[in-house]
């Protein structure tokens, strides 16, 4: 860079500040002078938006809760669902590092003890799956404990989108990022630079020795004596890259943080790094919201999803990534449009407050689903009959009426003979949270019969792209020939995932991001 400022010297540079903060903490706590650079004004990335579920087989928190699990059972599950989409060596590294990482974090009072909350695995039909689940969560955290660091933490997603009040108690991703940031800084070896964008990697004699960045608009050279960890998220906010690798999928529907435009991925590719699964994302159905990005939303208890032909095509209660992949598969393989899908429901869904409020994956903001506002914006449709509703959303009236009548029969009998909604542990867990009125024995199946009737579009959203740089079991970035690029590591959505095309359970992205950032730090510290 022309006019670049004098170099600063560190042992380790971490690019990105979500799950990568765990690697930064692990490196700094081992005495390595560690710099975290963050492209935006806030640390936390998409992790700060999340519920901070952490999926890790055999971790201490689930064992304390009495869950019978270990890494051997986790291996059986991952081998069954991932197959050849990702190297077995990556799964093995993840399984080995996960429990060790949690044990280490829990020794620091700033992390306290993680909590197991019983969220089922996403593929109950495969060996090794646990109905109790392996997902753990950070305990809540008082925002005031961050002191002068508090303004650095990315605001909650509903604050950024809709101006929701910031809670003095941090939960979910806010709590995880707040705790990790404070722990990192209290090592005495940590530095954070926000508004600092990676522009390129510095390579000497075939190894990465630092980064060139733009910090507060000023070009800087930042040297890393031991190595650089790329943990900067995916490329979901980059329309050009999405068009290249995921044609037909827009960047306008993603839930990913604003800084996730793929700069770290492109910088590594520019020096010969190999990639894998760039066509993949952590998909999820997104409920369209007026004037905003869609809401990542899984609280359907009543109603059905229908395609442009007015027909159901999936269990509407599938875990979100499975549901998103099914939308995409049907869109690509069928002559009928499935994006958008329409969620068709009746007045009882509107009347059941819990069905729109308070779920972990729905906005923690009362009143967000304002019926009149949605109607005025043309997003929500309302009609006194299903035939009238079908006309409004452009689907065949006969098909929609037949679809709803067939579903209502399933609701009354308690068995969805077409798509088995309400049979899996995940389905039943969500149903218990919204505690709806039903007309039959299955809490996941509510009759659609009380006028007026409603329909709202569901689009293909995502929590971020998941393909990225190919790595070995030490999180070291590889070239196409399999050789290691010295000094360069990757984790999170900058890394091609150890879970391949699969989302194993709630917290898969966060758990994997934390684990491989930790693995990278161990290797940098000579413990790999």
Short mmCIF file of C-alpha atoms in Angstrom, two decimals:
data_model
loop_
_atom_site.label_atom_id
_atom_site.label_comp_id
_atom_site.label_asym_id
_atom_site.label_seq_id
_atom_site.Cartn_x
_atom_site.Cartn_y
_atom_site.Cartn_z
CA UNK A 1 0.00 0.00 0.00
CA UNK A 2 1.27 3.41 -0.88
CA UNK A 3 1.74 5.62 2.17
CA UNK A 4 1.40 2.71 4.61
CA UNK A 5 2.13 3.52 8.23
CA UNK A 6 5.01 1.94 10.14
CA UNK A 7 4.47 -1.69 11.09
CA UNK A 8 3.19 -2.77 14.49
CA UNK A 9 4.44 -6.12 15.78
CA UNK A 10 2.44 -8.85 17.52
CA UNK A 11 2.75 -12.59 17.92
CA UNK A 12 -0.74 -13.37 16.66
CA UNK A 13 -3.30 -11.41 14.63
CA UNK A 14 -6.94 -12.51 14.61
CA UNK A 15 -9.04 -11.08 11.78
CA UNK A 16 -12.64 -10.95 12.96
CA UNK A 17 -14.18 -10.79 16.40
CA UNK A 18 -16.97 -13.36 16.76
CA UNK A 19 -15.97 -16.91 17.65
CA UNK A 20 -12.42 -15.83 16.84
CA UNK A 21 -12.34 -14.06 20.22
CA UNK A 22 -12.03 -17.49 21.83
CA UNK A 23 -8.89 -18.18 19.85
CA UNK A 24 -7.60 -14.70 20.67
CA UNK A 25 -8.21 -15.34 24.38
CA UNK A 26 -6.52 -18.75 24.22
CA UNK A 27 -3.46 -17.26 22.53
CA UNK A 28 -3.23 -14.23 24.82
CA UNK A 29 -3.70 -16.31 27.96
CA UNK A 30 -0.64 -18.30 26.89
CA UNK A 31 1.47 -15.17 26.80
CA UNK A 32 1.23 -14.41 23.09
CA UNK A 33 0.80 -10.73 22.22
CA UNK A 34 -2.45 -10.90 20.30
CA UNK A 35 -4.22 -8.31 18.16
CA UNK A 36 -7.85 -8.60 17.07
CA UNK A 37 -8.82 -6.47 14.08
CA UNK A 38 -12.46 -5.85 13.29
CA UNK A 39 -13.71 -4.30 10.07
CA UNK A 40 -16.74 -2.59 11.65
CA UNK A 41 -17.09 -0.36 14.70
CA UNK A 42 -18.26 -3.27 16.87
CA UNK A 43 -16.81 -6.61 17.95
CA UNK A 44 -18.97 -9.71 17.92
CA UNK A 45 -20.00 -10.27 14.30
CA UNK A 46 -23.01 -12.50 13.70
CA UNK A 47 -22.24 -14.34 16.95
CA UNK A 48 -23.37 -11.23 18.84
CA UNK A 49 -26.77 -11.53 17.13
CA UNK A 50 -27.17 -15.20 17.96
CA UNK A 51 -28.60 -17.17 20.84
CA UNK A 52 -25.02 -18.43 21.34
CA UNK A 53 -25.93 -22.08 21.32
CA UNK A 54 -22.69 -24.08 21.30
CA UNK A 55 -22.90 -27.62 19.91
CA UNK A 56 -20.07 -29.76 21.31
CA UNK A 57 -20.39 -33.50 22.02
CA UNK A 58 -19.09 -34.67 25.39
CA UNK A 59 -18.79 -31.21 26.96
CA UNK A 60 -18.73 -30.69 30.72
CA UNK A 61 -22.00 -28.77 30.87
CA UNK A 62 -24.09 -31.53 29.33
CA UNK A 63 -22.39 -34.14 31.49
CA UNK A 64 -23.18 -32.10 34.63
CA UNK A 65 -26.80 -32.13 33.52
CA UNK A 66 -26.78 -35.92 33.42
CA UNK A 67 -26.71 -36.30 29.62
CA UNK A 68 -25.03 -39.56 28.63
CA UNK A 69 -22.70 -38.48 25.86
CA UNK A 70 -19.07 -38.57 24.82
CA UNK A 71 -16.96 -37.84 21.77
CA UNK A 72 -17.28 -41.43 20.56
CA UNK A 73 -21.06 -41.09 20.30
CA UNK A 74 -20.60 -37.67 18.71
CA UNK A 75 -18.30 -39.28 16.13
CA UNK A 76 -20.93 -41.88 15.26
CA UNK A 77 -23.46 -39.09 14.69
CA UNK A 78 -21.19 -36.84 12.64
CA UNK A 79 -19.90 -39.70 10.51
CA UNK A 80 -23.49 -40.72 9.76
CA UNK A 81 -24.74 -37.29 8.72
CA UNK A 82 -21.67 -35.63 7.19
CA UNK A 83 -20.21 -38.47 5.15
CA UNK A 84 -17.65 -37.41 2.55
CA UNK A 85 -18.63 -33.73 2.46
CA UNK A 86 -15.80 -32.92 4.88
CA UNK A 87 -12.62 -34.74 5.97
CA UNK A 88 -13.01 -37.06 8.94
CA UNK A 89 -9.82 -35.54 10.36
CA UNK A 90 -11.60 -32.19 10.83
CA UNK A 91 -14.43 -33.88 12.73
CA UNK A 92 -11.91 -35.66 14.91
CA UNK A 93 -10.08 -32.41 15.68
CA UNK A 94 -13.39 -30.74 16.57
CA UNK A 95 -14.51 -33.60 18.81
CA UNK A 96 -11.19 -33.70 20.65
CA UNK A 97 -10.82 -29.95 21.12
CA UNK A 98 -14.41 -29.10 22.12
CA UNK A 99 -14.53 -30.57 25.64
CA UNK A 100 -10.97 -29.40 26.34
CA UNK A 101 -11.90 -25.86 25.31
CA UNK A 102 -14.96 -25.75 27.58
CA UNK A 103 -12.92 -27.13 30.50
CA UNK A 104 -10.34 -24.38 29.98
CA UNK A 105 -12.88 -21.59 29.64
CA UNK A 106 -14.74 -22.66 32.77
CA UNK A 107 -11.56 -22.29 34.82
CA UNK A 108 -11.84 -18.54 34.22
CA UNK A 109 -14.56 -16.99 36.45
CA UNK A 110 -15.42 -14.58 33.62
CA UNK A 111 -16.88 -17.48 31.65
CA UNK A 112 -18.43 -19.24 34.66
CA UNK A 113 -20.19 -22.50 33.94
CA UNK A 114 -21.98 -23.02 30.66
CA UNK A 115 -25.59 -24.24 30.80
CA UNK A 116 -27.25 -27.18 29.07
CA UNK A 117 -30.87 -26.47 28.07
CA UNK A 118 -32.01 -29.63 26.29
CA UNK A 119 -32.14 -28.63 22.61
CA UNK A 120 -32.45 -31.81 20.47
CA UNK A 121 -30.03 -32.72 17.70
CA UNK A 122 -31.36 -32.00 14.20
CA UNK A 123 -31.18 -35.49 12.65
CA UNK A 124 -33.00 -37.83 15.05
CA UNK A 125 -33.22 -40.58 12.45
CA UNK A 126 -29.43 -41.15 12.44
CA UNK A 127 -27.30 -43.13 14.91
CA UNK A 128 -25.62 -41.11 17.62
CA UNK A 129 -28.31 -38.42 17.66
CA UNK A 130 -29.45 -37.26 21.10
CA UNK A 131 -33.02 -36.22 21.80
CA UNK A 132 -31.63 -34.36 24.83
CA UNK A 133 -29.15 -32.54 22.61
CA UNK A 134 -25.58 -31.42 23.10
CA UNK A 135 -26.11 -27.67 22.93
CA UNK A 136 -24.92 -25.46 25.76
CA UNK A 137 -25.23 -21.73 26.36
CA UNK A 138 -23.26 -19.01 28.18
CA UNK A 139 -24.86 -17.67 31.35
CA UNK A 140 -26.26 -14.15 31.31
CA UNK A 141 -23.85 -11.30 31.95
CA UNK A 142 -24.29 -7.86 33.45
CA UNK A 143 -23.50 -5.34 30.74
CA UNK A 144 -22.10 -2.88 33.28
CA UNK A 145 -19.22 -5.26 34.08
CA UNK A 146 -17.68 -4.42 30.71
CA UNK A 147 -17.04 -0.83 31.78
CA UNK A 148 -15.33 1.15 29.02
CA UNK A 149 -15.38 -1.90 26.76
CA UNK A 150 -19.19 -1.99 26.55
CA UNK A 151 -19.50 0.39 23.56
CA UNK A 152 -17.32 -2.00 21.55
CA UNK A 153 -19.86 -4.84 21.61
CA UNK A 154 -22.16 -5.11 18.61
CA UNK A 155 -25.71 -4.06 19.48
CA UNK A 156 -28.45 -6.73 19.63
CA UNK A 157 -29.96 -7.40 16.21
CA UNK A 158 -33.36 -5.95 17.16
CA UNK A 159 -31.68 -2.78 18.42
CA UNK A 160 -29.84 -2.37 15.12
CA UNK A 161 -32.90 -3.12 13.02
CA UNK A 162 -35.76 -1.60 14.97
CA UNK A 163 -34.28 0.45 17.80
CA UNK A 164 -35.23 -1.98 20.57
CA UNK A 165 -33.97 -0.94 23.99
CA UNK A 166 -30.66 -2.48 25.05
CA UNK A 167 -31.12 -4.75 28.05
CA UNK A 168 -28.71 -4.19 30.97
CA UNK A 169 -28.40 -7.97 31.20
CA UNK A 170 -26.62 -9.51 28.23
CA UNK A 171 -27.83 -12.93 27.12
CA UNK A 172 -27.03 -15.32 24.31
CA UNK A 173 -24.46 -14.03 21.86
CA UNK A 174 -24.24 -10.73 23.67
CA UNK A 175 -23.18 -12.54 26.85
CA UNK A 176 -20.70 -14.77 25.05
CA UNK A 177 -19.01 -11.87 23.26
CA UNK A 178 -19.05 -9.67 26.37
CA UNK A 179 -17.41 -12.37 28.48
CA UNK A 180 -14.85 -13.28 25.81
CA UNK A 181 -13.89 -9.67 25.15
CA UNK A 182 -13.35 -8.92 28.83
CA UNK A 183 -11.41 -12.14 29.39
CA UNK A 184 -9.20 -11.40 26.38
CA UNK A 185 -8.39 -7.88 27.54
CA UNK A 186 -7.73 -8.97 31.12
CA UNK A 187 -4.92 -11.28 29.97
CA UNK A 188 -2.78 -8.17 29.56
CA UNK A 189 -1.68 -9.45 26.16
CA UNK A 190 -4.70 -8.43 24.11
CA UNK A 191 -5.36 -5.46 21.82
CA UNK A 192 -8.47 -4.70 19.78
CA UNK A 193 -8.63 -2.39 16.78
CA UNK A 194 -12.09 -1.72 15.36
CA UNK A 195 -12.77 0.04 12.05
CA UNK A 196 -9.78 -1.88 10.70
CA UNK A 197 -10.31 -3.73 7.44
CA UNK A 198 -8.03 -6.44 6.12
CA UNK A 199 -6.83 -5.55 2.63
CA UNK A 200 -4.18 -8.20 1.98
CA UNK A 201 -1.91 -10.75 3.61
CA UNK A 202 1.83 -10.14 3.89
CA UNK A 203 3.75 -13.15 2.59
CA UNK A 204 7.48 -13.71 2.97
CA UNK A 205 9.24 -16.87 1.78
CA UNK A 206 5.90 -18.58 1.28
CA UNK A 207 4.53 -17.91 4.76
CA UNK A 208 2.08 -15.32 6.07
CA UNK A 209 3.80 -12.89 8.42
CA UNK A 210 1.15 -10.21 8.84
CA UNK A 211 -1.58 -8.18 7.23
CA UNK A 212 -2.02 -4.92 5.40
CA UNK A 213 -5.14 -3.15 6.57
CA UNK A 214 -7.01 0.11 6.46
CA UNK A 215 -7.44 1.34 10.03
CA UNK A 216 -9.68 4.38 10.55
CA UNK A 217 -8.96 5.19 6.91
CA UNK A 218 -5.18 4.97 7.31
CA UNK A 219 -3.16 2.16 5.64
CA UNK A 220 -1.22 0.11 8.20
CA UNK A 221 1.11 -2.89 8.18
CA UNK A 222 0.56 -5.23 11.11
CA UNK A 223 3.18 -7.93 11.63
CA UNK A 224 2.46 -11.31 13.22
CA UNK A 225 5.52 -13.18 14.42
CA UNK A 226 3.72 -16.51 14.72
CA UNK A 227 0.66 -16.30 12.50
CA UNK A 228 -2.70 -14.93 11.43
CA UNK A 229 -6.12 -16.45 12.17
CA UNK A 230 -8.85 -15.55 9.68
CA UNK A 231 -12.14 -15.62 11.60
CA UNK A 232 -14.00 -12.89 9.74
CA UNK A 233 -17.27 -14.66 8.91
CA UNK A 234 -18.55 -15.53 5.47
CA UNK A 235 -19.38 -13.54 2.36
CA UNK A 236 -23.16 -13.35 2.79
CA UNK A 237 -23.28 -9.54 2.54
CA UNK A 238 -21.41 -9.49 -0.78
CA UNK A 239 -23.83 -9.51 -3.73
CA UNK A 240 -21.09 -10.12 -6.30
CA UNK A 241 -19.68 -13.19 -4.51
CA UNK A 242 -23.13 -14.60 -3.86
CA UNK A 243 -23.94 -14.23 -7.52
CA UNK A 244 -20.74 -16.07 -8.39
CA UNK A 245 -20.98 -18.96 -5.94
CA UNK A 246 -24.69 -19.12 -5.09
CA UNK A 247 -26.61 -17.96 -8.16
CA UNK A 248 -30.22 -17.10 -7.47
CA UNK A 249 -29.66 -16.45 -3.76
CA UNK A 250 -29.71 -12.79 -2.79
CA UNK A 251 -27.61 -11.09 -0.13
CA UNK A 252 -30.71 -9.07 0.84
CA UNK A 253 -32.25 -11.85 2.94
CA UNK A 254 -29.29 -12.85 5.11
CA UNK A 255 -29.09 -12.49 8.90
CA UNK A 256 -25.30 -12.10 8.77
CA UNK A 257 -23.55 -9.09 10.29
CA UNK A 258 -22.82 -6.07 8.06
CA UNK A 259 -19.07 -6.65 7.86
CA UNK A 260 -19.35 -10.13 6.40
CA UNK A 261 -18.40 -9.41 2.80
CA UNK A 262 -15.73 -12.04 2.24
CA UNK A 263 -12.61 -9.88 2.41
CA UNK A 264 -10.62 -12.44 4.41
CA UNK A 265 -11.65 -15.20 2.04
CA UNK A 266 -10.54 -13.21 -1.01
CA UNK A 267 -7.25 -12.20 0.62
CA UNK A 268 -6.39 -15.85 1.27
CA UNK A 269 -7.46 -16.95 -2.21
CA UNK A 270 -5.16 -14.26 -3.64
CA UNK A 271 -2.14 -16.04 -2.14
CA UNK A 272 -3.16 -19.50 -3.33
CA UNK A 273 -5.50 -20.80 -0.62
CA UNK A 274 -7.89 -23.56 -1.63
CA UNK A 275 -11.64 -23.43 -0.93
CA UNK A 276 -14.51 -25.86 -0.49
CA UNK A 277 -18.33 -25.71 -0.35
CA UNK A 278 -18.61 -22.07 -1.38
CA UNK A 279 -22.12 -22.85 -2.64
CA UNK A 280 -23.30 -23.54 0.93
CA UNK A 281 -24.93 -21.46 3.67
CA UNK A 282 -26.52 -21.99 7.07
CA UNK A 283 -29.98 -21.66 5.57
CA UNK A 284 -33.25 -20.81 7.33
CA UNK A 285 -36.78 -19.80 6.37
CA UNK A 286 -37.17 -16.05 6.73
CA UNK A 287 -40.50 -14.38 7.42
CA UNK A 288 -40.72 -11.20 5.34
CA UNK A 289 -40.93 -8.00 7.42
CA UNK A 290 -41.89 -4.58 6.03
CA UNK A 291 -38.87 -2.31 5.57
CA UNK A 292 -36.39 -4.74 7.08
CA UNK A 293 -34.58 -7.99 6.50
CA UNK A 294 -36.61 -11.16 7.03
CA UNK A 295 -36.94 -12.62 10.52
CA UNK A 296 -35.26 -15.95 11.18
CA UNK A 297 -38.39 -17.66 12.39
CA UNK A 298 -39.34 -21.23 13.38
CA UNK A 299 -42.41 -20.92 15.63
CA UNK A 300 -45.00 -22.40 13.25
CA UNK A 301 -47.48 -24.45 15.27
CA UNK A 302 -50.55 -23.73 13.22
CA UNK A 303 -50.91 -23.40 9.50
CA UNK A 304 -49.00 -24.74 6.53
CA UNK A 305 -46.28 -23.76 4.08
CA UNK A 306 -47.47 -23.87 0.46
CA UNK A 307 -45.67 -23.39 -2.84
CA UNK A 308 -46.94 -21.53 -5.89
CA UNK A 309 -49.19 -24.50 -6.68
CA UNK A 310 -50.88 -24.17 -3.29
CA UNK A 311 -49.40 -27.44 -2.04
CA UNK A 312 -47.46 -28.43 1.08
CA UNK A 313 -44.01 -29.83 0.42
CA UNK A 314 -42.30 -30.26 3.81
CA UNK A 315 -42.67 -30.62 7.55
CA UNK A 316 -42.95 -26.93 8.45
CA UNK A 317 -41.31 -27.69 11.80
CA UNK A 318 -38.10 -29.08 10.40
CA UNK A 319 -34.96 -27.61 12.01
CA UNK A 320 -34.36 -24.34 10.18
CA UNK A 321 -31.33 -25.36 8.13
CA UNK A 322 -33.07 -28.52 6.97
CA UNK A 323 -36.16 -26.48 6.09
CA UNK A 324 -34.05 -23.93 4.20
CA UNK A 325 -32.25 -26.61 2.24
CA UNK A 326 -35.58 -28.20 1.36
CA UNK A 327 -36.88 -24.86 0.06
CA UNK A 328 -33.76 -24.49 -2.08
CA UNK A 329 -33.87 -28.09 -3.33
CA UNK A 330 -37.49 -27.81 -4.38
CA UNK A 331 -36.91 -24.44 -6.00
CA UNK A 332 -34.11 -25.89 -8.13
CA UNK A 333 -35.64 -29.27 -8.91
CA UNK A 334 -39.32 -28.44 -9.40
CA UNK A 335 -41.12 -26.59 -12.16
CA UNK A 336 -43.19 -24.90 -9.45
CA UNK A 337 -41.80 -21.88 -7.57
CA UNK A 338 -41.03 -22.42 -3.87
CA UNK A 339 -39.40 -19.05 -3.15
CA UNK A 340 -41.31 -17.35 -1.81
CA UNK A 341 -43.28 -19.95 0.07
CA UNK A 342 -46.49 -18.78 1.73
CA UNK A 343 -47.29 -19.55 5.33
CA UNK A 344 -51.08 -19.86 5.55
CA UNK A 345 -52.72 -19.73 9.00
CA UNK A 346 -55.87 -18.56 10.74
CA UNK A 347 -57.02 -16.16 13.44
CA UNK A 348 -55.95 -18.42 16.30
CA UNK A 349 -52.29 -18.07 15.34
CA UNK A 350 -52.73 -14.30 15.65
CA UNK A 351 -54.57 -14.62 18.96
CA UNK A 352 -51.94 -16.87 20.55
CA UNK A 353 -49.46 -14.31 21.91
CA UNK A 354 -46.80 -16.91 22.61
CA UNK A 355 -46.82 -17.97 18.98
CA UNK A 356 -45.22 -14.67 17.94
CA UNK A 357 -43.38 -13.57 21.07
CA UNK A 358 -40.49 -14.72 23.18
CA UNK A 359 -39.04 -17.66 21.26
CA UNK A 360 -35.24 -17.92 21.11
CA UNK A 361 -35.27 -17.55 17.34
CA UNK A 362 -37.92 -14.84 17.13
CA UNK A 363 -37.45 -11.15 17.97
CA UNK A 364 -37.21 -10.61 21.73
CA UNK A 365 -39.36 -7.55 21.28
CA UNK A 366 -43.06 -7.50 22.01
CA UNK A 367 -45.34 -6.30 19.26
CA UNK A 368 -42.93 -6.88 16.41
CA UNK A 369 -45.62 -8.72 14.46
CA UNK A 370 -48.04 -5.80 14.06
CA UNK A 371 -50.89 -7.17 11.98
CA UNK A 372 -52.15 -3.80 10.73
CA UNK A 373 -48.66 -2.61 9.80
CA UNK A 374 -47.94 -5.85 7.93
CA UNK A 375 -51.30 -5.58 6.14
CA UNK A 376 -50.76 -1.95 5.17
CA UNK A 377 -47.34 -2.80 3.75
CA UNK A 378 -48.89 -5.54 1.62
CA UNK A 379 -46.69 -8.20 3.22
CA UNK A 380 -49.51 -9.90 5.11
CA UNK A 381 -52.69 -10.92 3.31
CA UNK A 382 -56.05 -11.43 5.05
CA UNK A 383 -59.34 -12.85 3.74
CA UNK A 384 -62.59 -14.27 5.05
CA UNK A 385 -62.25 -17.43 2.99
CA UNK A 386 -59.42 -19.59 1.75
CA UNK A 387 -60.59 -19.04 -1.82
CA UNK A 388 -60.23 -15.27 -1.42
CA UNK A 389 -56.84 -15.71 0.22
CA UNK A 390 -55.66 -17.91 -2.64
CA UNK A 391 -56.55 -15.17 -5.11
CA UNK A 392 -54.55 -12.62 -3.12
CA UNK A 393 -51.37 -14.72 -3.08
CA UNK A 394 -51.78 -16.07 -6.60
CA UNK A 395 -52.18 -19.79 -5.95
CA UNK A 396 -54.98 -22.09 -7.23
CA UNK A 397 -57.95 -21.83 -4.90
CA UNK A 398 -58.93 -25.47 -5.23
CA UNK A 399 -55.43 -26.68 -4.40
CA UNK A 400 -55.10 -24.44 -1.35
CA UNK A 401 -58.52 -25.46 -0.01
CA UNK A 402 -57.73 -29.13 -0.54
CA UNK A 403 -54.31 -28.75 1.10
CA UNK A 404 -55.76 -27.09 4.20
CA UNK A 405 -58.59 -29.61 4.50
CA UNK A 406 -56.14 -32.51 4.31
CA UNK A 407 -53.90 -30.90 6.92
CA UNK A 408 -56.88 -30.27 9.20
CA UNK A 409 -57.65 -33.97 9.08
CA UNK A 410 -54.12 -34.69 10.24
CA UNK A 411 -54.48 -32.11 13.02
CA UNK A 412 -57.63 -33.79 14.29
CA UNK A 413 -56.11 -37.27 14.19
CA UNK A 414 -52.77 -36.11 15.60
CA UNK A 415 -50.68 -37.65 12.82
CA UNK A 416 -49.26 -35.85 9.78
CA UNK A 417 -49.27 -38.70 7.29
CA UNK A 418 -47.55 -36.64 4.59
CA UNK A 419 -44.55 -35.08 6.37
CA UNK A 420 -44.60 -36.40 9.97
CA UNK A 421 -44.78 -32.96 11.55
CA UNK A 422 -44.91 -33.22 15.31
CA UNK A 423 -43.04 -36.50 15.69
CA UNK A 424 -39.40 -35.42 16.07
CA UNK A 425 -37.96 -34.17 19.39
CA UNK A 426 -37.21 -30.76 17.82
CA UNK A 427 -40.83 -30.33 16.71
CA UNK A 428 -42.15 -31.11 20.15
CA UNK A 429 -39.66 -28.85 21.96
CA UNK A 430 -40.79 -25.79 20.00
CA UNK A 431 -44.44 -26.70 20.51
CA UNK A 432 -43.96 -26.79 24.26
CA UNK A 433 -42.53 -23.28 24.19
CA UNK A 434 -45.52 -21.70 22.46
CA UNK A 435 -48.13 -23.82 24.34
CA UNK A 436 -50.84 -23.37 21.68
CA UNK A 437 -54.47 -24.36 21.63
CA UNK A 438 -54.97 -27.37 19.38
CA UNK A 439 -57.97 -29.34 18.23
CA UNK A 440 -56.28 -32.71 18.54
CA UNK A 441 -53.65 -34.71 20.38
CA UNK A 442 -50.56 -33.27 18.66
CA UNK A 443 -49.42 -29.83 19.90
CA UNK A 444 -47.61 -29.21 16.61
CA UNK A 445 -50.77 -29.51 14.50
CA UNK A 446 -53.38 -26.79 14.86
CA UNK A 447 -56.51 -26.83 12.71
CA UNK A 448 -56.68 -23.96 10.20
CA UNK A 449 -60.37 -23.16 10.43
CA UNK A 450 -61.16 -19.90 12.19
CA UNK A 451 -61.63 -16.95 9.85
CA UNK A 452 -60.14 -14.61 8.91
CA UNK A 453 -57.32 -16.45 7.18
CA UNK A 454 -53.84 -15.05 6.64
CA UNK A 455 -50.79 -15.60 4.45
CA UNK A 456 -47.29 -14.16 4.72
CA UNK A 457 -44.31 -14.82 2.40
CA UNK A 458 -41.39 -16.93 3.59
CA UNK A 459 -38.10 -16.48 1.74
CA UNK A 460 -34.79 -18.31 1.84
CA UNK A 461 -32.75 -16.55 4.51
CA UNK A 462 -29.50 -17.68 6.11
CA UNK A 463 -27.32 -17.17 9.17
CA UNK A 464 -24.32 -16.69 6.92
CA UNK A 465 -22.45 -18.53 4.18
CA UNK A 466 -20.56 -21.59 5.37
CA UNK A 467 -18.12 -22.52 2.60
CA UNK A 468 -14.61 -21.20 2.88
CA UNK A 469 -10.92 -21.93 3.10
CA UNK A 470 -9.85 -25.54 3.20
CA UNK A 471 -7.88 -26.37 6.36
CA UNK A 472 -6.17 -29.28 8.05
CA UNK A 473 -6.86 -30.59 11.55
CA UNK A 474 -4.72 -27.82 13.09
CA UNK A 475 -6.86 -25.15 11.36
CA UNK A 476 -3.96 -24.35 9.02
CA UNK A 477 -5.01 -23.12 5.59
CA UNK A 478 -4.16 -25.38 2.66
CA UNK A 479 -3.29 -24.88 -0.99
CA UNK A 480 -4.98 -26.90 -3.71
CA UNK A 481 -2.12 -29.44 -3.66
CA UNK A 482 -2.68 -30.04 0.06
CA UNK A 483 0.40 -28.17 1.25
CA UNK A 484 0.14 -25.84 4.25
CA UNK A 485 0.38 -22.07 3.87
CA UNK A 486 2.70 -21.29 6.76
CA UNK A 487 1.41 -18.83 9.34
CA UNK A 488 -2.19 -18.82 8.09
CA UNK A 489 -5.16 -20.29 9.95
CA UNK A 490 -8.94 -20.11 9.50
CA UNK A 491 -12.05 -20.76 11.55
CA UNK A 492 -15.77 -20.05 11.61
CA UNK A 493 -17.46 -19.19 8.34
CA UNK A 494 -14.16 -18.17 6.77
CA UNK A 495 -13.27 -21.87 6.94
CA UNK A 496 -14.85 -24.71 4.97
CA UNK A 497 -16.96 -26.38 7.67
CA UNK A 498 -16.08 -29.60 9.45
CA UNK A 499 -19.79 -30.50 9.24
CA UNK A 500 -19.86 -30.28 5.43
CA UNK A 501 -23.34 -29.51 4.09
CA UNK A 502 -24.96 -30.48 7.38
CA UNK A 503 -26.12 -28.51 10.44
CA UNK A 504 -25.80 -31.12 13.22
CA UNK A 505 -27.61 -29.28 16.00
CA UNK A 506 -28.36 -25.88 17.50
CA UNK A 507 -25.07 -24.05 17.93
CA UNK A 508 -23.20 -25.93 15.23
CA UNK A 509 -21.77 -22.75 13.65
CA UNK A 510 -20.78 -21.09 16.95
CA UNK A 511 -19.40 -24.29 18.47
CA UNK A 512 -17.29 -25.03 15.41
CA UNK A 513 -16.06 -21.44 15.14
CA UNK A 514 -14.97 -21.43 18.77
CA UNK A 515 -13.35 -24.86 18.55
CA UNK A 516 -11.25 -24.20 15.45
CA UNK A 517 -10.19 -20.76 16.69
CA UNK A 518 -9.06 -22.53 19.85
CA UNK A 519 -7.30 -25.25 17.81
CA UNK A 520 -5.46 -22.56 15.84
CA UNK A 521 -4.36 -20.84 19.06
CA UNK A 522 -3.02 -24.11 20.47
CA UNK A 523 -0.97 -24.69 17.34
CA UNK A 524 0.39 -21.14 17.43
CA UNK A 525 1.36 -21.66 21.06
CA UNK A 526 3.14 -24.91 20.26
CA UNK A 527 0.49 -27.11 21.87
CA UNK A 528 -1.14 -28.40 18.70
#
